[in-house]
JSON list of C-alpha atoms in Angstrom, two decimals:
[
{"chain": "A", "resi": 951, "resn": "MET", "atom": "CA", "xyz": [49.16, 36.94, -41.41]},
{"chain": "A", "resi": 952, "resn": "ARG", "atom": "CA", "xyz": [46.65, 34.49, -43.06]},
{"chain": "A", "resi": 953, "resn": "ASN", "atom": "CA", "xyz": [47.45, 31.45, -41.25]},
{"chain": "A", "resi": 954, "resn": "LEU", "atom": "CA", "xyz": [47.44, 33.77, -37.77]},
{"chain": "A", "resi": 955, "resn": "THR", "atom": "CA", "xyz": [43.80, 34.56, -39.05]},
{"chain": "A", "resi": 956, "resn": "LYS", "atom": "CA", "xyz": [43.15, 30.78, -39.94]},
{"chain": "A", "resi": 957, "resn": "GLY", "atom": "CA", "xyz": [44.59, 29.73, -36.44]},
{"chain": "A", "resi": 958, "resn": "ALA", "atom": "CA", "xyz": [42.42, 31.99, -34.38]},
{"chain": "A", "resi": 959, "resn": "CYS", "atom": "CA", "xyz": [39.22, 31.02, -36.34]},
{"chain": "A", "resi": 960, "resn": "VAL", "atom": "CA", "xyz": [40.11, 27.32, -35.77]},
{"chain": "A", "resi": 961, "resn": "LEU", "atom": "CA", "xyz": [40.81, 27.97, -32.13]},
{"chain": "A", "resi": 962, "resn": "GLY", "atom": "CA", "xyz": [37.60, 30.17, -31.93]},
{"chain": "A", "resi": 963, "resn": "MET", "atom": "CA", "xyz": [35.62, 27.06, -33.16]},
{"chain": "A", "resi": 964, "resn": "LEU", "atom": "CA", "xyz": [37.32, 24.55, -30.78]},
{"chain": "A", "resi": 965, "resn": "VAL", "atom": "CA", "xyz": [36.70, 26.90, -27.59]},
{"chain": "A", "resi": 966, "resn": "PHE", "atom": "CA", "xyz": [33.36, 28.28, -28.48]},
{"chain": "A", "resi": 967, "resn": "GLY", "atom": "CA", "xyz": [31.87, 25.25, -30.59]},
{"chain": "A", "resi": 968, "resn": "ALA", "atom": "CA", "xyz": [32.87, 22.73, -28.16]},
{"chain": "A", "resi": 969, "resn": "PRO", "atom": "CA", "xyz": [29.90, 20.99, -26.38]},
{"chain": "A", "resi": 970, "resn": "THR", "atom": "CA", "xyz": [29.60, 21.63, -22.56]},
{"chain": "A", "resi": 971, "resn": "VAL", "atom": "CA", "xyz": [30.14, 18.57, -20.58]},
{"chain": "A", "resi": 972, "resn": "THR", "atom": "CA", "xyz": [28.30, 18.22, -17.38]},
{"chain": "A", "resi": 973, "resn": "PRO", "atom": "CA", "xyz": [29.76, 15.26, -15.21]},
{"chain": "A", "resi": 974, "resn": "ARG", "atom": "CA", "xyz": [27.26, 12.85, -14.06]},
{"chain": "A", "resi": 975, "resn": "PRO", "atom": "CA", "xyz": [26.80, 12.24, -10.57]},
{"chain": "A", "resi": 976, "resn": "GLY", "atom": "CA", "xyz": [28.47, 8.89, -9.18]},
{"chain": "A", "resi": 977, "resn": "PRO", "atom": "CA", "xyz": [26.88, 6.51, -6.97]},
{"chain": "A", "resi": 978, "resn": "ALA", "atom": "CA", "xyz": [26.53, 7.89, -3.48]},
{"chain": "A", "resi": 979, "resn": "PRO", "atom": "CA", "xyz": [29.17, 6.85, -1.09]},
{"chain": "A", "resi": 980, "resn": "LYS", "atom": "CA", "xyz": [28.78, 3.86, 0.71]},
{"chain": "A", "resi": 981, "resn": "GLY", "atom": "CA", "xyz": [27.83, 5.63, 4.17]},
{"chain": "A", "resi": 982, "resn": "ASP", "atom": "CA", "xyz": [25.23, 7.16, 2.37]},
{"chain": "A", "resi": 983, "resn": "GLN", "atom": "CA", "xyz": [23.32, 4.29, 1.24]},
{"chain": "A", "resi": 984, "resn": "ASP", "atom": "CA", "xyz": [22.92, 3.07, 4.93]},
{"chain": "A", "resi": 985, "resn": "SER", "atom": "CA", "xyz": [21.27, 6.21, 6.00]},
{"chain": "A", "resi": 986, "resn": "ILE", "atom": "CA", "xyz": [17.75, 8.37, 5.46]},
{"chain": "A", "resi": 987, "resn": "THR", "atom": "CA", "xyz": [17.58, 11.82, 5.33]},
{"chain": "A", "resi": 988, "resn": "ILE", "atom": "CA", "xyz": [14.31, 13.71, 6.27]},
{"chain": "A", "resi": 989, "resn": "VAL", "atom": "CA", "xyz": [14.18, 17.22, 5.16]},
{"chain": "A", "resi": 990, "resn": "PHE", "atom": "CA", "xyz": [11.65, 19.38, 6.88]},
{"chain": "A", "resi": 991, "resn": "LYS", "atom": "CA", "xyz": [9.15, 22.13, 5.71]},
{"chain": "A", "resi": 992, "resn": "ASP", "atom": "CA", "xyz": [11.66, 24.79, 6.88]},
{"chain": "A", "resi": 993, "resn": "GLY", "atom": "CA", "xyz": [14.37, 23.27, 5.09]},
{"chain": "A", "resi": 994, "resn": "HIS", "atom": "CA", "xyz": [16.56, 21.81, 7.53]},
{"chain": "A", "resi": 995, "resn": "GLN", "atom": "CA", "xyz": [17.47, 18.03, 7.35]},
{"chain": "A", "resi": 996, "resn": "GLN", "atom": "CA", "xyz": [18.57, 15.22, 9.40]},
{"chain": "A", "resi": 997, "resn": "SER", "atom": "CA", "xyz": [20.04, 11.80, 8.83]},
{"chain": "A", "resi": 998, "resn": "PHE", "atom": "CA", "xyz": [19.60, 8.83, 10.19]},
{"chain": "A", "resi": 999, "resn": "ARG", "atom": "CA", "xyz": [21.17, 5.47, 10.28]},
{"chain": "A", "resi": 1000, "resn": "LEU", "atom": "CA", "xyz": [18.93, 2.86, 8.61]},
{"chain": "A", "resi": 1001, "resn": "ALA", "atom": "CA", "xyz": [20.43, 0.25, 11.51]},
{"chain": "A", "resi": 1002, "resn": "ASP", "atom": "CA", "xyz": [18.94, 2.59, 14.13]},
{"chain": "A", "resi": 1003, "resn": "ILE", "atom": "CA", "xyz": [15.40, 2.61, 12.46]},
{"chain": "A", "resi": 1004, "resn": "ALA", "atom": "CA", "xyz": [12.82, -0.15, 13.57]},
{"chain": "A", "resi": 1005, "resn": "ARG", "atom": "CA", "xyz": [9.91, 1.53, 11.92]},
{"chain": "A", "resi": 1006, "resn": "ILE", "atom": "CA", "xyz": [8.35, 4.68, 10.53]},
{"chain": "A", "resi": 1007, "resn": "ASP", "atom": "CA", "xyz": [4.77, 5.70, 11.15]},
{"chain": "A", "resi": 1008, "resn": "PHE", "atom": "CA", "xyz": [3.00, 7.89, 9.51]},
{"chain": "A", "resi": 1009, "resn": "GLU", "atom": "CA", "xyz": [0.28, 10.19, 11.15]},
{"chain": "A", "resi": 1010, "resn": "PRO", "atom": "CA", "xyz": [-2.59, 11.04, 9.23]},
{"chain": "A", "resi": 1011, "resn": "SER", "atom": "CA", "xyz": [-3.09, 14.82, 8.90]},
{"chain": "A", "resi": 1012, "resn": "ALA", "atom": "CA", "xyz": [-6.32, 16.41, 10.98]},
{"chain": "A", "resi": 1013, "resn": "GLY", "atom": "CA", "xyz": [-9.72, 15.53, 9.98]},
{"chain": "A", "resi": 1014, "resn": "SER", "atom": "CA", "xyz": [-8.41, 12.66, 7.34]},
{"chain": "A", "resi": 1015, "resn": "VAL", "atom": "CA", "xyz": [-8.89, 9.11, 7.79]},
{"chain": "A", "resi": 1016, "resn": "PRO", "atom": "CA", "xyz": [-6.14, 6.88, 6.72]},
{"chain": "A", "resi": 1017, "resn": "ALA", "atom": "CA", "xyz": [-6.86, 4.42, 4.07]},
{"chain": "A", "resi": 1018, "resn": "ALA", "atom": "CA", "xyz": [-6.98, 0.61, 5.42]},
{"chain": "A", "resi": 1019, "resn": "GLY", "atom": "CA", "xyz": [-4.44, -1.61, 3.53]},
{"chain": "A", "resi": 1020, "resn": "ARG", "atom": "CA", "xyz": [-3.95, -5.03, 3.16]},
{"chain": "A", "resi": 1021, "resn": "ASN", "atom": "CA", "xyz": [-1.70, -5.62, 6.54]},
{"chain": "A", "resi": 1022, "resn": "HIS", "atom": "CA", "xyz": [-4.64, -4.17, 8.01]},
{"chain": "A", "resi": 1023, "resn": "PHE", "atom": "CA", "xyz": [-7.33, -6.73, 6.99]},
{"chain": "A", "resi": 1024, "resn": "THR", "atom": "CA", "xyz": [-5.02, -9.85, 7.40]},
{"chain": "A", "resi": 1025, "resn": "GLY", "atom": "CA", "xyz": [-5.73, -12.69, 9.79]},
{"chain": "A", "resi": 1026, "resn": "GLU", "atom": "CA", "xyz": [-8.75, -13.95, 11.11]},
{"chain": "A", "resi": 1027, "resn": "TRP", "atom": "CA", "xyz": [-12.40, -12.39, 11.44]},
{"chain": "A", "resi": 1028, "resn": "LYS", "atom": "CA", "xyz": [-15.52, -13.85, 13.26]},
{"chain": "A", "resi": 1029, "resn": "VAL", "atom": "CA", "xyz": [-18.39, -12.74, 11.21]},
{"chain": "A", "resi": 1030, "resn": "GLY", "atom": "CA", "xyz": [-22.06, -13.54, 11.64]},
{"chain": "A", "resi": 1031, "resn": "VAL", "atom": "CA", "xyz": [-23.77, -15.88, 9.04]},
{"chain": "A", "resi": 1032, "resn": "GLY", "atom": "CA", "xyz": [-26.73, -13.53, 7.86]},
{"chain": "A", "resi": 1033, "resn": "GLY", "atom": "CA", "xyz": [-30.03, -14.13, 6.71]},
{"chain": "A", "resi": 1034, "resn": "GLY", "atom": "CA", "xyz": [-31.81, -14.65, 9.87]},
{"chain": "A", "resi": 1035, "resn": "LEU", "atom": "CA", "xyz": [-30.11, -18.05, 10.22]},
{"chain": "A", "resi": 1036, "resn": "GLY", "atom": "CA", "xyz": [-27.96, -16.73, 13.47]},
{"chain": "A", "resi": 1037, "resn": "GLY", "atom": "CA", "xyz": [-24.51, -18.04, 14.38]},
{"chain": "A", "resi": 1038, "resn": "THR", "atom": "CA", "xyz": [-21.10, -17.19, 13.31]},
{"chain": "A", "resi": 1039, "resn": "PHE", "atom": "CA", "xyz": [-18.22, -18.55, 11.17]},
{"chain": "A", "resi": 1040, "resn": "LEU", "atom": "CA", "xyz": [-14.53, -17.34, 10.86]},
{"chain": "A", "resi": 1041, "resn": "ILE", "atom": "CA", "xyz": [-13.18, -15.89, 7.71]},
{"chain": "A", "resi": 1042, "resn": "THR", "atom": "CA", "xyz": [-9.11, -16.25, 7.46]},
{"chain": "A", "resi": 1043, "resn": "LEU", "atom": "CA", "xyz": [-7.33, -13.56, 4.89]},
{"chain": "A", "resi": 1044, "resn": "GLU", "atom": "CA", "xyz": [-3.84, -14.63, 4.05]},
{"chain": "A", "resi": 1045, "resn": "PRO", "atom": "CA", "xyz": [-1.27, -12.20, 3.27]},
{"chain": "A", "resi": 1046, "resn": "ASP", "atom": "CA", "xyz": [-0.94, -13.29, -0.33]},
{"chain": "A", "resi": 1047, "resn": "GLY", "atom": "CA", "xyz": [-4.55, -12.99, -1.25]},
{"chain": "A", "resi": 1048, "resn": "GLN", "atom": "CA", "xyz": [-5.96, -16.03, -0.48]},
{"chain": "A", "resi": 1049, "resn": "ALA", "atom": "CA", "xyz": [-8.90, -16.48, 1.46]},
{"chain": "A", "resi": 1050, "resn": "ARG", "atom": "CA", "xyz": [-10.91, -19.41, 3.64]},
{"chain": "A", "resi": 1051, "resn": "LYS", "atom": "CA", "xyz": [-13.93, -19.53, 5.72]},
{"chain": "A", "resi": 1052, "resn": "THR", "atom": "CA", "xyz": [-15.45, -22.48, 7.93]},
{"chain": "A", "resi": 1053, "resn": "LEU", "atom": "CA", "xyz": [-18.83, -22.07, 6.17]},
{"chain": "A", "resi": 1054, "resn": "GLY", "atom": "CA", "xyz": [-19.80, -23.11, 2.94]},
{"chain": "A", "resi": 1055, "resn": "SER", "atom": "CA", "xyz": [-17.39, -22.81, 0.00]},
{"chain": "A", "resi": 1056, "resn": "THR", "atom": "CA", "xyz": [-13.98, -22.39, 1.77]},
{"chain": "A", "resi": 1057, "resn": "HIS", "atom": "CA", "xyz": [-11.97, -21.02, -0.43]},
{"chain": "A", "resi": 1058, "resn": "GLY", "atom": "CA", "xyz": [-11.66, -17.61, -2.22]},
{"chain": "A", "resi": 1059, "resn": "ILE", "atom": "CA", "xyz": [-9.17, -14.70, -3.05]},
{"chain": "A", "resi": 1060, "resn": "TRP", "atom": "CA", "xyz": [-9.33, -11.24, -1.57]},
{"chain": "A", "resi": 1061, "resn": "THR", "atom": "CA", "xyz": [-7.84, -7.89, -2.27]},
{"chain": "A", "resi": 1062, "resn": "VAL", "atom": "CA", "xyz": [-8.52, -4.32, -0.81]},
{"chain": "A", "resi": 1063, "resn": "VAL", "atom": "CA", "xyz": [-10.39, -1.90, -2.54]},
{"chain": "A", "resi": 1064, "resn": "GLY", "atom": "CA", "xyz": [-11.56, 1.60, -1.34]},
{"chain": "A", "resi": 1065, "resn": "GLY", "atom": "CA", "xyz": [-10.21, 0.66, 2.31]},
{"chain": "A", "resi": 1066, "resn": "GLU", "atom": "CA", "xyz": [-12.37, -2.23, 2.36]},
{"chain": "A", "resi": 1067, "resn": "ALA", "atom": "CA", "xyz": [-11.27, -6.27, 1.97]},
{"chain": "A", "resi": 1068, "resn": "HIS", "atom": "CA", "xyz": [-13.23, -7.60, -1.36]},
{"chain": "A", "resi": 1069, "resn": "ILE", "atom": "CA", "xyz": [-13.37, -11.46, -1.02]},
{"chain": "A", "resi": 1070, "resn": "ASN", "atom": "CA", "xyz": [-14.36, -13.31, -4.20]},
{"chain": "A", "resi": 1071, "resn": "TRP", "atom": "CA", "xyz": [-15.67, -16.78, -2.93]},
{"chain": "A", "resi": 1072, "resn": "ASP", "atom": "CA", "xyz": [-15.28, -20.06, -5.28]},
{"chain": "A", "resi": 1073, "resn": "ASP", "atom": "CA", "xyz": [-18.86, -20.49, -5.57]},
{"chain": "A", "resi": 1074, "resn": "GLY", "atom": "CA", "xyz": [-19.59, -16.97, -6.56]},
{"chain": "A", "resi": 1075, "resn": "TRP", "atom": "CA", "xyz": [-20.30, -15.24, -3.46]},
{"chain": "A", "resi": 1076, "resn": "HIS", "atom": "CA", "xyz": [-18.36, -12.22, -2.41]},
{"chain": "A", "resi": 1077, "resn": "ASP", "atom": "CA", "xyz": [-18.06, -10.51, 0.95]},
{"chain": "A", "resi": 1078, "resn": "ALA", "atom": "CA", "xyz": [-16.95, -7.01, 1.72]},
{"chain": "A", "resi": 1079, "resn": "ILE", "atom": "CA", "xyz": [-15.50, -6.59, 5.18]},
{"chain": "A", "resi": 1080, "resn": "ARG", "atom": "CA", "xyz": [-16.08, -2.75, 5.81]},
{"chain": "A", "resi": 1081, "resn": "ARG", "atom": "CA", "xyz": [-15.32, -0.30, 8.38]},
{"chain": "A", "resi": 1082, "resn": "VAL", "atom": "CA", "xyz": [-18.86, 1.71, 9.67]},
{"chain": "A", "resi": 1083, "resn": "GLY", "atom": "CA", "xyz": [-18.26, 4.22, 12.57]},
{"chain": "A", "resi": 1084, "resn": "ASN", "atom": "CA", "xyz": [-15.95, 2.48, 15.02]},
{"chain": "A", "resi": 1085, "resn": "LYS", "atom": "CA", "xyz": [-16.72, -0.98, 13.83]},
{"chain": "A", "resi": 1086, "resn": "TYR", "atom": "CA", "xyz": [-16.45, -3.61, 11.00]},
{"chain": "A", "resi": 1087, "resn": "GLN", "atom": "CA", "xyz": [-19.54, -5.25, 8.96]},
{"chain": "A", "resi": 1088, "resn": "LYS", "atom": "CA", "xyz": [-19.42, -8.35, 6.79]},
{"chain": "A", "resi": 1089, "resn": "VAL", "atom": "CA", "xyz": [-21.38, -7.43, 3.79]},
{"chain": "A", "resi": 1090, "resn": "ALA", "atom": "CA", "xyz": [-22.34, -10.29, 1.64]},
{"chain": "A", "resi": 1091, "resn": "PHE", "atom": "CA", "xyz": [-23.33, -10.48, -2.01]},
{"chain": "A", "resi": 1092, "resn": "SER", "atom": "CA", "xyz": [-24.96, -13.29, -3.71]},
{"chain": "A", "resi": 1093, "resn": "PRO", "atom": "CA", "xyz": [-23.67, -14.66, -7.03]},
{"chain": "A", "resi": 1094, "resn": "GLY", "atom": "CA", "xyz": [-24.23, -12.25, -9.97]},
{"chain": "A", "resi": 1095, "resn": "SER", "atom": "CA", "xyz": [-24.50, -9.14, -7.97]},
{"chain": "A", "resi": 1096, "resn": "SER", "atom": "CA", "xyz": [-21.84, -6.77, -7.86]},
{"chain": "A", "resi": 1097, "resn": "PHE", "atom": "CA", "xyz": [-20.18, -4.76, -4.56]},
{"chain": "A", "resi": 1098, "resn": "SER", "atom": "CA", "xyz": [-21.87, -1.76, -5.08]},
{"chain": "A", "resi": 1099, "resn": "GLY", "atom": "CA", "xyz": [-25.16, -3.71, -5.42]},
{"chain": "A", "resi": 1100, "resn": "THR", "atom": "CA", "xyz": [-27.85, -4.39, -2.71]},
{"chain": "A", "resi": 1101, "resn": "PRO", "atom": "CA", "xyz": [-26.31, -6.81, -0.09]},
{"chain": "A", "resi": 1102, "resn": "SER", "atom": "CA", "xyz": [-28.03, -9.83, 0.45]},
{"chain": "A", "resi": 1103, "resn": "ASN", "atom": "CA", "xyz": [-27.34, -9.74, 4.35]},
{"chain": "A", "resi": 1104, "resn": "VAL", "atom": "CA", "xyz": [-24.96, -7.20, 6.53]},
{"chain": "A", "resi": 1105, "resn": "THR", "atom": "CA", "xyz": [-23.43, -8.79, 9.90]},
{"chain": "A", "resi": 1106, "resn": "ASP", "atom": "CA", "xyz": [-20.95, -7.86, 12.55]},
{"chain": "A", "resi": 1107, "resn": "ALA", "atom": "CA", "xyz": [-17.14, -8.69, 11.89]},
{"chain": "A", "resi": 1108, "resn": "VAL", "atom": "CA", "xyz": [-14.93, -8.82, 14.45]},
{"chain": "A", "resi": 1109, "resn": "TYR", "atom": "CA", "xyz": [-11.08, -9.21, 14.10]},
{"chain": "A", "resi": 1110, "resn": "THR", "atom": "CA", "xyz": [-9.88, -11.63, 16.35]},
{"chain": "A", "resi": 1111, "resn": "GLU", "atom": "CA", "xyz": [-5.97, -11.45, 16.54]},
{"chain": "A", "resi": 1112, "resn": "SER", "atom": "CA", "xyz": [-3.91, -8.56, 17.93]},
{"chain": "A", "resi": 1113, "resn": "ASN", "atom": "CA", "xyz": [-2.37, -6.20, 15.39]}
]
């Protein structure tokens, strides 16, 4: 009887003391890696083969203005000289963050900050290309000032390439 009690105790420890093992999910089957599944607000789903998708566009919600990204500003811009001098020059914003212009110090670097292109030229000047209403402006800042300071001049900016 004593051996039977020991056996029951050992068996109980094995059954109830064993850790629970949850199998890890394996990699998705090959067919699933070549598709995208969209789950809608009402819970239904729809899958699409990636080979059938050319692009995905997201519409902004009502009343919101989408933030402009790097691709929005990449390309050539015709801008005013400013400072009462008249005339125009070109600013080219490259996808890799390099900037060129046809007036003054010709090299700079640029990035998108707060939905506008910020360009820092090698000579210390810096320009912002920003949307104002349904147009764009080039806002120029002298060396030593900041993008949030008072600009030295403001002129129109026109994108010269088709998006």
